[in-house]
Amino acid sequence: ILTEEVVRTKNFLDHLKEHYQDLAEVVKDPKIIQFNEFQENTYLEKFIELLSQDANISLTSSAGTPLFSDPG
């Protein structure tokens, strides 16, 4: 899981696991990597490689769409 804020994402996952027991079985201990404008070039090639190997990667944003498409 790529995320802007690791702690907020962990808290969100804990909340989901608490309220959706089936999810707790599927998402036991995902790897969470901080991903923001400062790290994007560091990890980009690795993520492309993982995607080419059919890995599942998710991207979470605590700020909404600016992470995906900043109109400014």
mmCIF file of C-alpha atoms in Angstrom, residues 9-63:
data_model
loop_
_atom_site.group_PDB
_atom_site.id
_atom_site.type_symbol
_atom_site.label_atom_id
_atom_site.label_comp_id
_atom_site.label_asym_id
_atom_site.label_seq_id
_atom_site.Cartn_x
_atom_site.Cartn_y
_atom_site.Cartn_z
ATOM 1 C CA THR A 9 -3.463 4.422 6.759
ATOM 2 C CA LYS A 10 -2.625 1.924 9.523
ATOM 3 C CA ASN A 11 -5.382 3.396 11.695
ATOM 4 C CA PHE A 12 -7.819 3.173 8.789
ATOM 5 C CA LEU A 13 -6.915 -0.475 8.147
ATOM 6 C CA ASP A 14 -7.294 -1.289 11.852
ATOM 7 C CA HIS A 15 -10.735 0.314 11.808
ATOM 8 C CA LEU A 16 -11.753 -1.719 8.753
ATOM 9 C CA LYS A 17 -10.474 -4.963 10.279
ATOM 10 C CA GLU A 18 -12.387 -4.254 13.482
ATOM 11 C CA HIS A 19 -15.691 -3.721 11.676
ATOM 12 C CA TYR A 20 -15.262 -6.186 8.797
ATOM 13 C CA GLN A 21 -13.947 -9.490 10.139
ATOM 14 C CA ASP A 22 -13.735 -11.048 6.651
ATOM 15 C CA LEU A 23 -11.328 -8.307 5.631
ATOM 16 C CA ALA A 24 -9.104 -9.063 8.609
ATOM 17 C CA GLU A 25 -8.446 -12.519 7.186
ATOM 18 C CA VAL A 26 -7.542 -11.182 3.744
ATOM 19 C CA VAL A 27 -5.421 -8.223 4.848
ATOM 20 C CA LYS A 28 -3.248 -9.661 7.593
ATOM 21 C CA ASP A 29 -0.097 -7.582 7.443
ATOM 22 C CA PRO A 30 0.235 -5.506 4.281
ATOM 23 C CA LYS A 31 3.446 -3.687 3.478
ATOM 24 C CA ILE A 32 2.816 0.049 3.805
ATOM 25 C CA ILE A 33 5.220 2.456 2.104
ATOM 26 C CA GLN A 34 5.165 6.217 2.493
ATOM 27 C CA PHE A 35 4.776 7.680 -0.967
ATOM 28 C CA ASN A 36 4.721 11.403 -1.621
ATOM 29 C CA GLU A 37 6.333 13.959 -3.894
ATOM 30 C CA PHE A 38 9.682 13.507 -2.142
ATOM 31 C CA GLN A 39 9.863 9.710 -2.589
ATOM 32 C CA GLU A 40 8.118 9.205 -5.924
ATOM 33 C CA ASN A 41 11.314 9.074 -7.993
ATOM 34 C CA THR A 42 12.982 6.747 -5.497
ATOM 35 C CA TYR A 43 10.289 4.067 -5.763
ATOM 36 C CA LEU A 44 8.816 4.579 -9.223
ATOM 37 C CA GLU A 45 10.940 2.018 -11.070
ATOM 38 C CA LYS A 46 10.327 -0.600 -8.362
ATOM 39 C CA PHE A 47 6.564 -0.067 -8.569
ATOM 40 C CA ILE A 48 6.600 -0.389 -12.344
ATOM 41 C CA GLU A 49 8.545 -3.640 -11.988
ATOM 42 C CA LEU A 50 6.065 -4.987 -9.423
ATOM 43 C CA LEU A 51 3.108 -4.061 -11.615
ATOM 44 C CA SER A 52 4.699 -5.836 -14.574
ATOM 45 C CA GLN A 53 4.795 -8.945 -12.331
ATOM 46 C CA ASP A 54 1.028 -8.601 -11.643
ATOM 47 C CA ALA A 55 1.532 -7.474 -8.047
ATOM 48 C CA ASN A 56 -1.372 -5.794 -6.288
ATOM 49 C CA ILE A 57 -0.541 -2.209 -5.352
ATOM 50 C CA SER A 58 -2.940 0.300 -3.860
ATOM 51 C CA LEU A 59 -2.556 4.027 -3.418
ATOM 52 C CA THR A 60 -4.203 5.911 -0.586
ATOM 53 C CA SER A 61 -4.444 9.644 -0.142
ATOM 54 C CA SER A 62 -5.426 11.537 2.976
ATOM 55 C CA ALA A 63 -5.841 14.755 1.010
#
